[in-house]
Short mmCIF file of C-alpha atoms in Angstrom, two decimals:
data_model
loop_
_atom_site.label_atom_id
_atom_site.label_comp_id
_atom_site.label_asym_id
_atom_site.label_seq_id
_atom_site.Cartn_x
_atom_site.Cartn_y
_atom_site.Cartn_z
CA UNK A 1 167.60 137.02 59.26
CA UNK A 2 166.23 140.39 60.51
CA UNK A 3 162.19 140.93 60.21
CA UNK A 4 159.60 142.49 62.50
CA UNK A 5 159.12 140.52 65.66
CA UNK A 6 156.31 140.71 68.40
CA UNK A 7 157.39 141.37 71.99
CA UNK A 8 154.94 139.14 73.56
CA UNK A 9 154.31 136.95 76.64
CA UNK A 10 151.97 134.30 76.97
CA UNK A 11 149.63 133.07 80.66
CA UNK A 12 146.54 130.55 81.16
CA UNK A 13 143.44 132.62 81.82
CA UNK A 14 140.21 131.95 83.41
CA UNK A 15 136.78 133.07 81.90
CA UNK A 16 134.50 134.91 83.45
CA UNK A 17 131.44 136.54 83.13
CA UNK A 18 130.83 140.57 83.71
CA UNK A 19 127.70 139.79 85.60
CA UNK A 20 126.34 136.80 87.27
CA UNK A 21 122.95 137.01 89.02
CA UNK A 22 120.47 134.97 91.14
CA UNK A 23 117.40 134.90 90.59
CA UNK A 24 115.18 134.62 93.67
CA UNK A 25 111.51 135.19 94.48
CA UNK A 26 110.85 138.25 95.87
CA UNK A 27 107.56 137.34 97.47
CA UNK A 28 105.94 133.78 99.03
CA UNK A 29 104.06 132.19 96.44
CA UNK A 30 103.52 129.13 94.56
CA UNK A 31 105.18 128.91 91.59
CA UNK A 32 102.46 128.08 88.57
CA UNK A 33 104.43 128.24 85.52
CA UNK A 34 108.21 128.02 84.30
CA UNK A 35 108.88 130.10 81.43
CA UNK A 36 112.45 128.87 79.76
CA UNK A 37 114.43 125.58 78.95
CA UNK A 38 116.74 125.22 81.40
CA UNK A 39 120.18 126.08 79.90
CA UNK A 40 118.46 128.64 77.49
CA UNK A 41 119.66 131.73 75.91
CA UNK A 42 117.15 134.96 77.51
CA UNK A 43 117.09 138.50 77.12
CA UNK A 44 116.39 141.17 79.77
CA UNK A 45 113.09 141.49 80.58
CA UNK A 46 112.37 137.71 79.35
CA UNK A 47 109.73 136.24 81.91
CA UNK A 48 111.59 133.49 83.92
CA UNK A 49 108.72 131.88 86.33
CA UNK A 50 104.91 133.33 87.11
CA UNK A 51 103.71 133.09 90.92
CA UNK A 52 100.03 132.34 92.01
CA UNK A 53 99.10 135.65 92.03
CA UNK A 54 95.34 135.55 93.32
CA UNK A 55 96.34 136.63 96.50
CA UNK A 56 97.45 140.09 95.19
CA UNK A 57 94.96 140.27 92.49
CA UNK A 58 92.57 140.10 94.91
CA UNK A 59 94.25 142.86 97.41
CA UNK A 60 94.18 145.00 94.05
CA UNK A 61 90.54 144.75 93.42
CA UNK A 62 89.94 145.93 97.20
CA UNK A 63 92.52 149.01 96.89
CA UNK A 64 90.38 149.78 93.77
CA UNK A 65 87.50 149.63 95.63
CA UNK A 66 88.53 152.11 98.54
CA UNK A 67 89.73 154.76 96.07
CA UNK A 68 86.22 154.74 94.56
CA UNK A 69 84.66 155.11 98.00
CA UNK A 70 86.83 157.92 98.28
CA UNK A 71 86.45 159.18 95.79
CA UNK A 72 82.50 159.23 96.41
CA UNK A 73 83.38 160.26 99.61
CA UNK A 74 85.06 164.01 98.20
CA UNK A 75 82.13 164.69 96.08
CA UNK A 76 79.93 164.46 98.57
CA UNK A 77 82.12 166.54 100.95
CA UNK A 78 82.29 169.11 98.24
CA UNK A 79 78.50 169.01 97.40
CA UNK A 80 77.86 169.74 100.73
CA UNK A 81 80.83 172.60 101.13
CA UNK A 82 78.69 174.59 98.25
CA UNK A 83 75.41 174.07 99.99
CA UNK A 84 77.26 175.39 103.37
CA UNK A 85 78.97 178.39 101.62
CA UNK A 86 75.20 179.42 99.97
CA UNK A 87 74.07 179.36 103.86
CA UNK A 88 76.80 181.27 105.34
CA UNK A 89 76.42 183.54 102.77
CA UNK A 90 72.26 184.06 103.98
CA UNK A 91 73.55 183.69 107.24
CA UNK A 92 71.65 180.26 107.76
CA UNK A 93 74.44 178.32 109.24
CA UNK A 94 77.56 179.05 111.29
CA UNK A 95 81.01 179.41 110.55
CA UNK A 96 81.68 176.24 112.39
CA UNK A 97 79.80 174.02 110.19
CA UNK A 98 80.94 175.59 107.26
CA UNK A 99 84.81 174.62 108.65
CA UNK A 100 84.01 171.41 109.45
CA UNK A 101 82.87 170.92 106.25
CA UNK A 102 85.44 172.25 104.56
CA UNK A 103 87.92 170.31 106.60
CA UNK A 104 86.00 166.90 105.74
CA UNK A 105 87.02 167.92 102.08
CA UNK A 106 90.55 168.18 102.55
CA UNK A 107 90.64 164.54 104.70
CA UNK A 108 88.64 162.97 101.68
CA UNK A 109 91.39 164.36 99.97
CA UNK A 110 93.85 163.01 101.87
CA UNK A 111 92.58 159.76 102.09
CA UNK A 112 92.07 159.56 98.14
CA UNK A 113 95.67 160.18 98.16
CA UNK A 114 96.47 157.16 100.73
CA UNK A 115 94.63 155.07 98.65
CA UNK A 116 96.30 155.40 95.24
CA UNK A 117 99.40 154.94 97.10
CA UNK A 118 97.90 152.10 99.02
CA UNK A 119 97.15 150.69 95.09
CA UNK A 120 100.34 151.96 93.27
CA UNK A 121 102.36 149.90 96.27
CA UNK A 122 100.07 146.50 95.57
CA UNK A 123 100.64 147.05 91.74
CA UNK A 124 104.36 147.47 92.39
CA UNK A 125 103.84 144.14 94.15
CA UNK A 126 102.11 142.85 91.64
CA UNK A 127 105.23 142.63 89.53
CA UNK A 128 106.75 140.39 91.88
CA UNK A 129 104.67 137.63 90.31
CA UNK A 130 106.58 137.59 87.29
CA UNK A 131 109.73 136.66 87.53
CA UNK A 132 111.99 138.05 84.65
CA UNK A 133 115.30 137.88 83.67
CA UNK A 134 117.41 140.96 85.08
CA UNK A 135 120.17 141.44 82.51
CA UNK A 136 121.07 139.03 78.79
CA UNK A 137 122.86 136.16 79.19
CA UNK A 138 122.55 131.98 79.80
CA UNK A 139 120.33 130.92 82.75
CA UNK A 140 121.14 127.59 84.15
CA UNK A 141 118.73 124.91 85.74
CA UNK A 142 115.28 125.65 87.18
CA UNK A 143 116.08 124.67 90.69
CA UNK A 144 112.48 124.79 91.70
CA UNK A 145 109.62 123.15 89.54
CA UNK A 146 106.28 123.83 88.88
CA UNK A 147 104.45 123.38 91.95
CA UNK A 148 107.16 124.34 94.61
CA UNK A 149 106.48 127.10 96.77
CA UNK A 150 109.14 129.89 95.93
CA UNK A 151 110.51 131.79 99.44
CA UNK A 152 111.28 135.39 99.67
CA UNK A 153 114.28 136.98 100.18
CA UNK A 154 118.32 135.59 101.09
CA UNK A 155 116.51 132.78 103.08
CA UNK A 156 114.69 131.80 99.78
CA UNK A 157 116.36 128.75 97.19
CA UNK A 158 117.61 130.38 94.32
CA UNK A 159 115.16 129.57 91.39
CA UNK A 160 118.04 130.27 88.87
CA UNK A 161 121.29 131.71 87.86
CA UNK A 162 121.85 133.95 84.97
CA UNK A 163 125.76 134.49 83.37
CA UNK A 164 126.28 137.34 81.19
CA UNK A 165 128.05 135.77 78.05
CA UNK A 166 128.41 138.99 75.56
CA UNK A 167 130.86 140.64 76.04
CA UNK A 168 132.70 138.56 78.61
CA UNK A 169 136.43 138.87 80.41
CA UNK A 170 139.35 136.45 81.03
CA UNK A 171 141.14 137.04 83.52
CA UNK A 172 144.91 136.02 83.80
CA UNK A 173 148.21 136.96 85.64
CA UNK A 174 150.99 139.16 84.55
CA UNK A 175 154.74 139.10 86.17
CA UNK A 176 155.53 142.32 88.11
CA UNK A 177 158.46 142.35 85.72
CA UNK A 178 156.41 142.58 82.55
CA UNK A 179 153.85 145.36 84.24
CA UNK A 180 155.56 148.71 82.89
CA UNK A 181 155.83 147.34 79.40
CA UNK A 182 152.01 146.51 79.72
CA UNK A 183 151.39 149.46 81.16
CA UNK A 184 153.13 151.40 78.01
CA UNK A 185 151.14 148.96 75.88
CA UNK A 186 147.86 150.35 76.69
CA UNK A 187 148.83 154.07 76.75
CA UNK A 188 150.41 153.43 73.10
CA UNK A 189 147.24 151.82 72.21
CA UNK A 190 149.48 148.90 70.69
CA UNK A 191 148.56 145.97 72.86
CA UNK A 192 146.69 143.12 71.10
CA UNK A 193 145.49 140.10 73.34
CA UNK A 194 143.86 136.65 72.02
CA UNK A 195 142.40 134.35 73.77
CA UNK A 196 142.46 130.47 72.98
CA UNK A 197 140.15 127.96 74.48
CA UNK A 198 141.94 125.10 75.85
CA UNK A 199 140.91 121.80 73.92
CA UNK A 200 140.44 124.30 70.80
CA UNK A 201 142.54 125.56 67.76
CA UNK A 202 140.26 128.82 66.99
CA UNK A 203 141.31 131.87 69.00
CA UNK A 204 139.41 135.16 69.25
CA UNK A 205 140.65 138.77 69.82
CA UNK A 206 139.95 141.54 72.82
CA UNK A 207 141.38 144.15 74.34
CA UNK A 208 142.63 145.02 77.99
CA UNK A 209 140.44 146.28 80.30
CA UNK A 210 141.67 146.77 83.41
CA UNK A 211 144.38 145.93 86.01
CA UNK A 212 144.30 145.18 89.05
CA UNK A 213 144.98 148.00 91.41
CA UNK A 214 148.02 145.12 93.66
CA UNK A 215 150.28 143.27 93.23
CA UNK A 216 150.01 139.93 94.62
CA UNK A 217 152.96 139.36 97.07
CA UNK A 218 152.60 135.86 97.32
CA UNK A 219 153.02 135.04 93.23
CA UNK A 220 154.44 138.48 92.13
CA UNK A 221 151.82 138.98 89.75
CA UNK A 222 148.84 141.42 89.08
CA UNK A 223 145.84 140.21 87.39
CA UNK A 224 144.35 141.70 84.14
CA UNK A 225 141.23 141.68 83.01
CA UNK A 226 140.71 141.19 78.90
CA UNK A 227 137.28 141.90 77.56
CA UNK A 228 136.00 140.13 74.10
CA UNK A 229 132.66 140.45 72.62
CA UNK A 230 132.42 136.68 72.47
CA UNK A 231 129.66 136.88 69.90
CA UNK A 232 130.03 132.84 69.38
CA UNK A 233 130.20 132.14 72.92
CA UNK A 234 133.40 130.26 72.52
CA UNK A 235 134.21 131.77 75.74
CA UNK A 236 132.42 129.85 78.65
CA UNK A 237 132.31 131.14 82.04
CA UNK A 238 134.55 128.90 84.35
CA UNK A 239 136.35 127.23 81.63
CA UNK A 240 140.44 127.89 81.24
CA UNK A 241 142.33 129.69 78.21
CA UNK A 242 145.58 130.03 76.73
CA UNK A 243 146.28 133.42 76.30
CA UNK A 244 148.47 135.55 74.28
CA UNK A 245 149.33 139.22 74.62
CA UNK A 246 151.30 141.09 72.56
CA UNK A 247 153.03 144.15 73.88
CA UNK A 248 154.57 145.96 70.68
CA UNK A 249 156.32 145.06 67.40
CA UNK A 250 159.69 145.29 67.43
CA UNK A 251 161.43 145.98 63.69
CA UNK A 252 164.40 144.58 62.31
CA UNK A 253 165.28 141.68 65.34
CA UNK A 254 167.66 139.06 64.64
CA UNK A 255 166.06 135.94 64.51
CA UNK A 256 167.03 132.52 64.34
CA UNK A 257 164.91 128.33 64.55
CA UNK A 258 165.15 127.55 67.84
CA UNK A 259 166.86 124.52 67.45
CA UNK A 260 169.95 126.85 66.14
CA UNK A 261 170.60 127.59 70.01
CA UNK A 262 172.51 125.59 71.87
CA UNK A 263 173.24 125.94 75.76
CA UNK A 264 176.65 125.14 76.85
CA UNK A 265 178.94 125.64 80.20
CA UNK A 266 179.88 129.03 78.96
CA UNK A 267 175.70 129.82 77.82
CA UNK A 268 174.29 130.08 74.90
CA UNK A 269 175.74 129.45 71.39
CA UNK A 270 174.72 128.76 68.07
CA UNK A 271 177.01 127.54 65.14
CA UNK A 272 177.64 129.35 62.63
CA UNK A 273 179.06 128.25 58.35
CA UNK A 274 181.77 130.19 57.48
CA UNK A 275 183.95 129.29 54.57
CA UNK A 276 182.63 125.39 54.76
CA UNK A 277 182.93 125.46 58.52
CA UNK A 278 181.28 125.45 61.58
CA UNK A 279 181.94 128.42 64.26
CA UNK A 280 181.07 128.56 67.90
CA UNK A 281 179.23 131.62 67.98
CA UNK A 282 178.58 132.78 71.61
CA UNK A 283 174.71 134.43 71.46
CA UNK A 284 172.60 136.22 74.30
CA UNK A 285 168.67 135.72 73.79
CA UNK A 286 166.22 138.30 74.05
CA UNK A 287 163.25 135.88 73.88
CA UNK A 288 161.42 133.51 72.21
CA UNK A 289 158.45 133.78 69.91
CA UNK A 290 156.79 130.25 68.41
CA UNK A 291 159.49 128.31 66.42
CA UNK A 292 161.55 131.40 66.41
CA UNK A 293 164.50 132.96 68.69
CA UNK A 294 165.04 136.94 68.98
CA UNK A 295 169.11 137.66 69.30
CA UNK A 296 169.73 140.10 71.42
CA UNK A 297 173.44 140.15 70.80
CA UNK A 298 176.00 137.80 69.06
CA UNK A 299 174.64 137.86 65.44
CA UNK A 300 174.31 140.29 62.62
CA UNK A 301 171.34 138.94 60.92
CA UNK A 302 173.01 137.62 57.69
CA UNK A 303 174.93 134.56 58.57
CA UNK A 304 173.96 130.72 57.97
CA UNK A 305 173.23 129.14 61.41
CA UNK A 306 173.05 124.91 61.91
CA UNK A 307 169.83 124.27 62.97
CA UNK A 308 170.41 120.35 63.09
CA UNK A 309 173.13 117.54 63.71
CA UNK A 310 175.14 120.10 65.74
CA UNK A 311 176.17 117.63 68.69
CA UNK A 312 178.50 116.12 65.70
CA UNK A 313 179.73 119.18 65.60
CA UNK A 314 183.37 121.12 66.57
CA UNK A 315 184.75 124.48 66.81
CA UNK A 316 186.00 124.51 62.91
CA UNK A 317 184.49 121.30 61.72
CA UNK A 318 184.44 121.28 58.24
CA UNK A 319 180.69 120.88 56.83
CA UNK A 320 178.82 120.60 53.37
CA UNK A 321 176.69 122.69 52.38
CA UNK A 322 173.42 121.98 50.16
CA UNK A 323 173.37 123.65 46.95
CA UNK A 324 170.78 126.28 48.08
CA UNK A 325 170.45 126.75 52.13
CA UNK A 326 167.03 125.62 52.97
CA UNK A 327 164.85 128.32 54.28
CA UNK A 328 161.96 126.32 56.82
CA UNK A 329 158.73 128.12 56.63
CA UNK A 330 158.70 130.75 58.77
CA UNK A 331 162.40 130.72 59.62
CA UNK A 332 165.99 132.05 58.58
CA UNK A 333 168.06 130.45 56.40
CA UNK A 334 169.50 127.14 57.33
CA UNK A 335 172.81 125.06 57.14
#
């Protein structure tokens, strides 16, 4: 029969996540509390692990301290700039003085400047303490307990690791041969790709979003990159997936069971009923889509193909035919 038929190929994909981060310490400290299940859910911003943070807190409190003594200091300087200026004025003092104590001002100034950056850069550190999560996702196991004295820096254990689960990609390979119809795909907007855990029957639905910019000489294949919002989390980061993209829809192909094709030394055939009896008919295949067979050329779309017992079968072997010709779900008509 003729009906609308999906031009579609199908690869094994491999999940993974946008973003995956480590989470290390960013300071030397002792870590005094751990702040998730290992294997949790988090958000960004979610406190991971808290550091002893006496040390710092301690560092702030004397930063404080200097800024009010500087503070101090500049009224003082300024009290006694006014006193100077009256003086000049009754020409009581020199000019000197009056500089000098004008410049002792602007230093008091200047160091009441060096110390609120001298506290803004110990606050700063302060967050350090509190380690939280840098982007949404699934953080693993706590490598370092309670206890354990975190390292700063690449040299430091990695206290966690944190996968991005929503939205996540699959990435799979797609023959060189099949890239310009892909290509036309996603310009036309008409490319639909699903994505099917292996070990599961429910599949879930994305969308292309990107290519990579080689080919791959060694496989002649280019990997693409399919994003899904992955809500559920069926998708998990690592694990394999059958997937299924389809290109375009392609109206009115001939389509036959699959078991109507038969391969012989002069290619493919199917048999065909006319008039009670079978006919070689020679067929070329344009694909294959589930339990179905596109026709490329060979068949018109109306006749009665054998889709069974056809090995007891002979150019013009005379066959009976049911009262009504079967129609299997999903499939042509039958004989």
């Amino acid at each position: 029969e003729k009906r609308t038929m999906p031009v579609r190929f199908e690869a094994i994909g491999n999940v993974q996540p946008l973003a995956s981060i480590t989470v290390r310490a960013r300071v030397d400290s002792q870590i005094t509390a751990v702040e998730f299940n290992d294997g949790a859910s988090v958000k960004a911003g979610d406190i991971l692990f808290r550091l002893d943070p006496r040390q710092i807190d301690a560092q702030i409190k004397q930063a404080e301290g200097n800024l009010l003594r500087s503070k101090a200091t500049l009224d003082l300087n300024e009290q006694d700039v006014k006193r100077k200026e009256q003086l000049a004025r009754n020409e009581a003092t020199s000019q000197a003085l009056l500089d000098t104590a004008r410049a002792n001002v602007a230093t008091a100034r200047a160091q009441i400047k060096a110390d609120e950056a001298a506290l803004e850069n110990l606050k700063v550190q302060r967050t350090f303490y509190d380690i939280a999560a840098p982007i949404s996702g699934r953080v693993g196991v706590a490598t370092l307990k309670v206890g354990s004295l975190a390292r700063a820096g690449e040299a430091g254990q990695v206290l966690a690791t944190i996968n991005q689960m929503t939205p996540i990609y699959v990435a799979f390979p797609v023959p060189q041969r099949l890239l310009p119809d892909l290509r036309e795909a996603l310009a036309a907007g008409t490319a639909k790709v699903f994505a099917t855990p292996q070990g599961m029957k429910t599949s879930v639905e994305g969308k292309i979003a990107l290519l990579d910019n080689t080919v791959d000489t060694t496989t002649g294949s280019i990997v693409a990159r399919a994003i899904f919002e992955n809500a559920t989390e069926i998708l998990w980061p690592g694990s394999l997936s059958n997937m299924r993209v389809d290109l375009r829809q392609t109206p009115d192909a001939i389509v036959v069971p699959r078991e109507a094709v038969m391969n012989g030394q002069q290619g493919n055939y199917v048999y065909i009923v006319e008039n009670q009896a079978a006919r070689i008919r020679p067929v070329v295949i344009d694909r294959t889509v589930d339990s179905l067979t596109v026709i490329a050329t060979g068949l018109k779309g109306d006749e009665t193909v054998v889709i069974d017992g056809q090995s007891q079968l002979t150019n013009g072997a005379k066959v009976a035919m049911p009262a009504s010709p079967q129609r299997p779900a999903g499939g042509p008509a039958a004989g």
